[in-house]
């Protein structure tokens, strides 16, 4: 139970929110989040990007990639994002979060605290992600150097009813960020 919440006094920055971008590796989640973050900051919003790789290094070091460890990682990120969002920050969370039940638990945490939460599915097809292969994960998996790659030899449960579905292969990063910004505006969050 939270004892007190800070209030914000920024002109454009009254309500915080968590915007969770889920999708396969190399789908464009972080790129879209960073583009949107710049736009929101330019409008005077307080913004944080909780990148999955950075969280793994600093908050979830020691966790592996089992279903249980992935769930723990997502719950930790969900806790931090809700805490920030409840204090007036727009929190962009570009994290794979492959399991629907883990994402639903994060949504319920936000609902329980009365904190806005949006789920965005960056629905880039596997074949496009594997060509982008930003971190070389698909190449390593194909070479047998790694296993458990989400969407290839480990499950990814795509959201059935996200607040927004972005097909990044069909639009520019700016267009994807603009679509997400439009959703935030429609919901009174931008």
PDB file of C-alpha atoms in Angstrom:
ATOM      1  CA  UNK A   1       0.000   0.000   0.000  1.00  0.00           C
ATOM      2  CA  UNK A   2       1.390   3.330  -1.054  1.00  0.00           C
ATOM      3  CA  UNK A   3       1.278   5.948   1.685  1.00  0.00           C
ATOM      4  CA  UNK A   4       1.574   9.106  -0.409  1.00  0.00           C
ATOM      5  CA  UNK A   5       1.875  10.144  -4.018  1.00  0.00           C
ATOM      6  CA  UNK A   6       3.752  13.126  -5.296  1.00  0.00           C
ATOM      7  CA  UNK A   7       1.821  15.623  -7.346  1.00  0.00           C
ATOM      8  CA  UNK A   8       3.232  17.248 -10.428  1.00  0.00           C
ATOM      9  CA  UNK A   9       2.990  20.881 -11.346  1.00  0.00           C
ATOM     10  CA  UNK A  10       4.136  20.814 -14.979  1.00  0.00           C
ATOM     11  CA  UNK A  11       1.744  22.402 -17.452  1.00  0.00           C
ATOM     12  CA  UNK A  12       1.610  19.391 -19.782  1.00  0.00           C
ATOM     13  CA  UNK A  13       2.653  16.797 -17.261  1.00  0.00           C
ATOM     14  CA  UNK A  14      -0.230  16.067 -14.958  1.00  0.00           C
ATOM     15  CA  UNK A  15      -0.819  12.379 -15.524  1.00  0.00           C
ATOM     16  CA  UNK A  16       1.801   9.688 -15.716  1.00  0.00           C
ATOM     17  CA  UNK A  17       1.288   6.439 -17.575  1.00  0.00           C
ATOM     18  CA  UNK A  18       3.054   3.237 -18.489  1.00  0.00           C
ATOM     19  CA  UNK A  19       3.256   2.516 -22.194  1.00  0.00           C
ATOM     20  CA  UNK A  20       4.427  -1.088 -22.600  1.00  0.00           C
ATOM     21  CA  UNK A  21       5.803  -1.957 -26.037  1.00  0.00           C
ATOM     22  CA  UNK A  22       5.944  -5.723 -26.525  1.00  0.00           C
ATOM     23  CA  UNK A  23       7.145  -7.630 -29.562  1.00  0.00           C
ATOM     24  CA  UNK A  24       9.828  -9.932 -30.908  1.00  0.00           C
ATOM     25  CA  UNK A  25      13.555  -9.143 -30.689  1.00  0.00           C
ATOM     26  CA  UNK A  26      14.466  -6.500 -33.333  1.00  0.00           C
ATOM     27  CA  UNK A  27      10.797  -5.563 -33.833  1.00  0.00           C
ATOM     28  CA  UNK A  28      11.601  -1.864 -33.287  1.00  0.00           C
ATOM     29  CA  UNK A  29      10.306  -1.444 -29.728  1.00  0.00           C
ATOM     30  CA  UNK A  30      13.220   0.590 -28.370  1.00  0.00           C
ATOM     31  CA  UNK A  31      13.601   2.671 -31.519  1.00  0.00           C
ATOM     32  CA  UNK A  32       9.918   3.658 -31.419  1.00  0.00           C
ATOM     33  CA  UNK A  33      10.074   4.306 -27.652  1.00  0.00           C
ATOM     34  CA  UNK A  34      13.094   6.599 -28.020  1.00  0.00           C
ATOM     35  CA  UNK A  35      11.446   8.508 -30.884  1.00  0.00           C
ATOM     36  CA  UNK A  36       8.270   9.007 -28.843  1.00  0.00           C
ATOM     37  CA  UNK A  37      10.277   9.933 -25.728  1.00  0.00           C
ATOM     38  CA  UNK A  38      11.948  12.776 -27.606  1.00  0.00           C
ATOM     39  CA  UNK A  39       8.619  14.098 -28.803  1.00  0.00           C
ATOM     40  CA  UNK A  40       7.024  13.901 -25.353  1.00  0.00           C
ATOM     41  CA  UNK A  41      10.008  15.610 -23.705  1.00  0.00           C
ATOM     42  CA  UNK A  42       9.761  18.362 -26.309  1.00  0.00           C
ATOM     43  CA  UNK A  43       6.164  18.897 -25.173  1.00  0.00           C
ATOM     44  CA  UNK A  44       7.249  19.252 -21.540  1.00  0.00           C
ATOM     45  CA  UNK A  45       6.432  15.759 -20.244  1.00  0.00           C
ATOM     46  CA  UNK A  46       8.584  13.910 -17.760  1.00  0.00           C
ATOM     47  CA  UNK A  47       9.630  10.713 -19.555  1.00  0.00           C
ATOM     48  CA  UNK A  48      11.656   7.607 -18.761  1.00  0.00           C
ATOM     49  CA  UNK A  49      12.483   4.729 -21.090  1.00  0.00           C
ATOM     50  CA  UNK A  50      12.936   1.443 -19.221  1.00  0.00           C
ATOM     51  CA  UNK A  51      14.860  -0.519 -21.828  1.00  0.00           C
ATOM     52  CA  UNK A  52      14.809  -4.289 -21.367  1.00  0.00           C
ATOM     53  CA  UNK A  53      18.556  -4.723 -21.886  1.00  0.00           C
ATOM     54  CA  UNK A  54      19.421  -2.067 -19.304  1.00  0.00           C
ATOM     55  CA  UNK A  55      16.954  -3.530 -16.802  1.00  0.00           C
ATOM     56  CA  UNK A  56      18.503  -6.977 -17.278  1.00  0.00           C
ATOM     57  CA  UNK A  57      21.929  -5.529 -16.516  1.00  0.00           C
ATOM     58  CA  UNK A  58      21.030  -3.426 -13.486  1.00  0.00           C
ATOM     59  CA  UNK A  59      17.742  -4.566 -11.934  1.00  0.00           C
ATOM     60  CA  UNK A  60      17.503  -8.190 -12.966  1.00  0.00           C
ATOM     61  CA  UNK A  61      21.143  -9.248 -13.070  1.00  0.00           C
ATOM     62  CA  UNK A  62      21.415 -12.919 -12.260  1.00  0.00           C
ATOM     63  CA  UNK A  63      18.089 -13.868 -13.816  1.00  0.00           C
ATOM     64  CA  UNK A  64      18.155 -16.272 -16.717  1.00  0.00           C
ATOM     65  CA  UNK A  65      15.644 -16.805 -19.487  1.00  0.00           C
ATOM     66  CA  UNK A  66      13.461 -19.538 -18.020  1.00  0.00           C
ATOM     67  CA  UNK A  67       9.735 -18.846 -17.952  1.00  0.00           C
ATOM     68  CA  UNK A  68       9.941 -18.144 -14.198  1.00  0.00           C
ATOM     69  CA  UNK A  69      12.911 -15.783 -14.545  1.00  0.00           C
ATOM     70  CA  UNK A  70      11.261 -13.941 -17.429  1.00  0.00           C
ATOM     71  CA  UNK A  71       8.122 -13.552 -15.308  1.00  0.00           C
ATOM     72  CA  UNK A  72      10.144 -12.174 -12.372  1.00  0.00           C
ATOM     73  CA  UNK A  73      11.923  -9.751 -14.705  1.00  0.00           C
ATOM     74  CA  UNK A  74       8.630  -8.475 -16.146  1.00  0.00           C
ATOM     75  CA  UNK A  75       7.130  -8.053 -12.670  1.00  0.00           C
ATOM     76  CA  UNK A  76      10.147  -6.036 -11.509  1.00  0.00           C
ATOM     77  CA  UNK A  77       9.875  -3.785 -14.530  1.00  0.00           C
ATOM     78  CA  UNK A  78       6.129  -3.492 -13.968  1.00  0.00           C
ATOM     79  CA  UNK A  79       6.664  -2.437 -10.356  1.00  0.00           C
ATOM     80  CA  UNK A  80       9.201   0.252 -11.281  1.00  0.00           C
ATOM     81  CA  UNK A  81       7.106   1.526 -14.186  1.00  0.00           C
ATOM     82  CA  UNK A  82       3.973   1.805 -12.042  1.00  0.00           C
ATOM     83  CA  UNK A  83       5.905   3.620  -9.319  1.00  0.00           C
ATOM     84  CA  UNK A  84       7.249   6.169 -11.797  1.00  0.00           C
ATOM     85  CA  UNK A  85       3.941   6.517 -13.660  1.00  0.00           C
ATOM     86  CA  UNK A  86       2.018   7.056 -10.435  1.00  0.00           C
ATOM     87  CA  UNK A  87       4.303  10.017  -9.833  1.00  0.00           C
ATOM     88  CA  UNK A  88       3.599  11.779 -13.105  1.00  0.00           C
ATOM     89  CA  UNK A  89       6.164  10.192 -15.414  1.00  0.00           C
ATOM     90  CA  UNK A  90       5.368   8.845 -18.881  1.00  0.00           C
ATOM     91  CA  UNK A  91       7.174   5.488 -18.729  1.00  0.00           C
ATOM     92  CA  UNK A  92       7.956   3.830 -22.041  1.00  0.00           C
ATOM     93  CA  UNK A  93       8.774   0.142 -21.594  1.00  0.00           C
ATOM     94  CA  UNK A  94      10.222  -1.535 -24.712  1.00  0.00           C
ATOM     95  CA  UNK A  95      10.465  -5.075 -23.341  1.00  0.00           C
ATOM     96  CA  UNK A  96       9.712  -8.373 -25.107  1.00  0.00           C
ATOM     97  CA  UNK A  97       7.645  -9.740 -22.177  1.00  0.00           C
ATOM     98  CA  UNK A  98       6.768 -12.910 -24.105  1.00  0.00           C
ATOM     99  CA  UNK A  99       4.053 -14.290 -21.820  1.00  0.00           C
ATOM    100  CA  UNK A 100       0.503 -12.927 -21.741  1.00  0.00           C
ATOM    101  CA  UNK A 101      -0.013 -13.786 -18.052  1.00  0.00           C
ATOM    102  CA  UNK A 102       3.067 -11.751 -17.050  1.00  0.00           C
ATOM    103  CA  UNK A 103       1.865  -8.719 -19.003  1.00  0.00           C
ATOM    104  CA  UNK A 104      -1.638  -9.126 -17.554  1.00  0.00           C
ATOM    105  CA  UNK A 105      -0.215  -9.142 -14.005  1.00  0.00           C
ATOM    106  CA  UNK A 106       1.505  -5.822 -14.765  1.00  0.00           C
ATOM    107  CA  UNK A 107      -1.740  -4.394 -16.155  1.00  0.00           C
ATOM    108  CA  UNK A 108      -3.599  -5.491 -13.001  1.00  0.00           C
ATOM    109  CA  UNK A 109      -0.958  -3.860 -10.769  1.00  0.00           C
ATOM    110  CA  UNK A 110      -1.531  -0.592 -12.603  1.00  0.00           C
ATOM    111  CA  UNK A 111      -5.316  -0.934 -12.452  1.00  0.00           C
ATOM    112  CA  UNK A 112      -5.133  -1.655  -8.732  1.00  0.00           C
ATOM    113  CA  UNK A 113      -3.217   1.573  -8.190  1.00  0.00           C
ATOM    114  CA  UNK A 114      -5.352   3.593 -10.608  1.00  0.00           C
ATOM    115  CA  UNK A 115      -2.380   4.218 -12.896  1.00  0.00           C
ATOM    116  CA  UNK A 116      -2.902   4.453 -16.679  1.00  0.00           C
ATOM    117  CA  UNK A 117      -1.411   1.531 -18.616  1.00  0.00           C
ATOM    118  CA  UNK A 118      -1.317   0.986 -22.367  1.00  0.00           C
ATOM    119  CA  UNK A 119      -0.140  -2.147 -24.126  1.00  0.00           C
ATOM    120  CA  UNK A 120       1.341  -1.674 -27.579  1.00  0.00           C
ATOM    121  CA  UNK A 121       2.147  -4.674 -29.757  1.00  0.00           C
ATOM    122  CA  UNK A 122       4.980  -3.919 -32.151  1.00  0.00           C
ATOM    123  CA  UNK A 123       3.840  -6.675 -34.500  1.00  0.00           C
ATOM    124  CA  UNK A 124       6.813  -6.895 -36.814  1.00  0.00           C
ATOM    125  CA  UNK A 125       6.885 -10.318 -38.515  1.00  0.00           C
ATOM    126  CA  UNK A 126       9.614 -12.786 -37.570  1.00  0.00           C
ATOM    127  CA  UNK A 127      11.147 -12.749 -41.057  1.00  0.00           C
ATOM    128  CA  UNK A 128      11.583  -8.954 -40.899  1.00  0.00           C
ATOM    129  CA  UNK A 129      13.003  -9.106 -37.351  1.00  0.00           C
ATOM    130  CA  UNK A 130      15.508 -11.782 -38.367  1.00  0.00           C
ATOM    131  CA  UNK A 131      16.751  -9.610 -41.245  1.00  0.00           C
ATOM    132  CA  UNK A 132      17.069  -6.557 -38.962  1.00  0.00           C
ATOM    133  CA  UNK A 133      18.800  -8.700 -36.305  1.00  0.00           C
ATOM    134  CA  UNK A 134      19.984  -5.636 -34.401  1.00  0.00           C
ATOM    135  CA  UNK A 135      21.879  -7.655 -31.759  1.00  0.00           C
ATOM    136  CA  UNK A 136      22.833 -10.625 -33.924  1.00  0.00           C
ATOM    137  CA  UNK A 137      20.580 -12.957 -31.927  1.00  0.00           C
ATOM    138  CA  UNK A 138      18.895 -14.575 -34.911  1.00  0.00           C
ATOM    139  CA  UNK A 139      22.263 -15.309 -36.528  1.00  0.00           C
ATOM    140  CA  UNK A 140      23.572 -16.800 -33.273  1.00  0.00           C
ATOM    141  CA  UNK A 141      20.467 -18.956 -32.922  1.00  0.00           C
ATOM    142  CA  UNK A 142      20.733 -20.155 -36.535  1.00  0.00           C
ATOM    143  CA  UNK A 143      24.393 -21.039 -35.923  1.00  0.00           C
ATOM    144  CA  UNK A 144      23.473 -23.031 -32.813  1.00  0.00           C
ATOM    145  CA  UNK A 145      25.328 -20.637 -30.505  1.00  0.00           C
ATOM    146  CA  UNK A 146      22.239 -19.785 -28.453  1.00  0.00           C
ATOM    147  CA  UNK A 147      18.855 -21.326 -27.801  1.00  0.00           C
ATOM    148  CA  UNK A 148      15.660 -20.015 -26.236  1.00  0.00           C
ATOM    149  CA  UNK A 149      15.261 -17.126 -28.676  1.00  0.00           C
ATOM    150  CA  UNK A 150      11.798 -15.644 -28.275  1.00  0.00           C
ATOM    151  CA  UNK A 151       9.646 -16.324 -31.296  1.00  0.00           C
ATOM    152  CA  UNK A 152      12.027 -18.892 -32.770  1.00  0.00           C
ATOM    153  CA  UNK A 153      12.629 -21.712 -30.302  1.00  0.00           C
ATOM    154  CA  UNK A 154      10.943 -20.128 -27.293  1.00  0.00           C
ATOM    155  CA  UNK A 155       7.311 -18.957 -27.228  1.00  0.00           C
ATOM    156  CA  UNK A 156       6.009 -15.458 -27.794  1.00  0.00           C
ATOM    157  CA  UNK A 157       2.355 -14.952 -26.902  1.00  0.00           C
ATOM    158  CA  UNK A 158       1.218 -11.980 -28.955  1.00  0.00           C
ATOM    159  CA  UNK A 159      -1.371  -9.719 -27.303  1.00  0.00           C
ATOM    160  CA  UNK A 160      -4.882 -10.540 -28.448  1.00  0.00           C
ATOM    161  CA  UNK A 161      -6.330  -7.083 -27.767  1.00  0.00           C
ATOM    162  CA  UNK A 162      -3.564  -4.506 -27.362  1.00  0.00           C
ATOM    163  CA  UNK A 163      -4.429  -0.838 -27.054  1.00  0.00           C
ATOM    164  CA  UNK A 164      -2.464  -0.345 -30.291  1.00  0.00           C
ATOM    165  CA  UNK A 165      -0.849  -2.670 -32.820  1.00  0.00           C
ATOM    166  CA  UNK A 166       2.043  -1.220 -34.819  1.00  0.00           C
ATOM    167  CA  UNK A 167       3.326  -2.987 -37.921  1.00  0.00           C
ATOM    168  CA  UNK A 168       6.692  -1.256 -38.074  1.00  0.00           C
ATOM    169  CA  UNK A 169       7.677  -2.878 -41.361  1.00  0.00           C
ATOM    170  CA  UNK A 170       4.960  -0.833 -43.110  1.00  0.00           C
ATOM    171  CA  UNK A 171       5.830   2.623 -41.752  1.00  0.00           C
ATOM    172  CA  UNK A 172       8.717   4.814 -40.672  1.00  0.00           C
ATOM    173  CA  UNK A 173       9.810   5.103 -37.054  1.00  0.00           C
ATOM    174  CA  UNK A 174       8.349   8.610 -37.014  1.00  0.00           C
ATOM    175  CA  UNK A 175       4.996   7.312 -38.265  1.00  0.00           C
ATOM    176  CA  UNK A 176       4.977   4.558 -35.632  1.00  0.00           C
ATOM    177  CA  UNK A 177       5.764   7.065 -32.873  1.00  0.00           C
ATOM    178  CA  UNK A 178       3.102   9.429 -34.235  1.00  0.00           C
ATOM    179  CA  UNK A 179       0.475   6.658 -34.101  1.00  0.00           C
ATOM    180  CA  UNK A 180       1.385   5.989 -30.490  1.00  0.00           C
ATOM    181  CA  UNK A 181       1.353   9.702 -29.686  1.00  0.00           C
ATOM    182  CA  UNK A 182      -2.126   9.943 -31.229  1.00  0.00           C
ATOM    183  CA  UNK A 183      -3.310   7.143 -28.912  1.00  0.00           C
ATOM    184  CA  UNK A 184      -1.871   8.956 -25.889  1.00  0.00           C
ATOM    185  CA  UNK A 185      -3.614  12.161 -26.966  1.00  0.00           C
ATOM    186  CA  UNK A 186      -6.903  10.306 -27.480  1.00  0.00           C
ATOM    187  CA  UNK A 187      -6.623   8.911 -23.931  1.00  0.00           C
ATOM    188  CA  UNK A 188      -5.777  12.324 -22.453  1.00  0.00           C
ATOM    189  CA  UNK A 189      -2.181  11.358 -21.695  1.00  0.00           C
ATOM    190  CA  UNK A 190      -0.322  13.666 -24.104  1.00  0.00           C
TER     191      UNK A 190
END
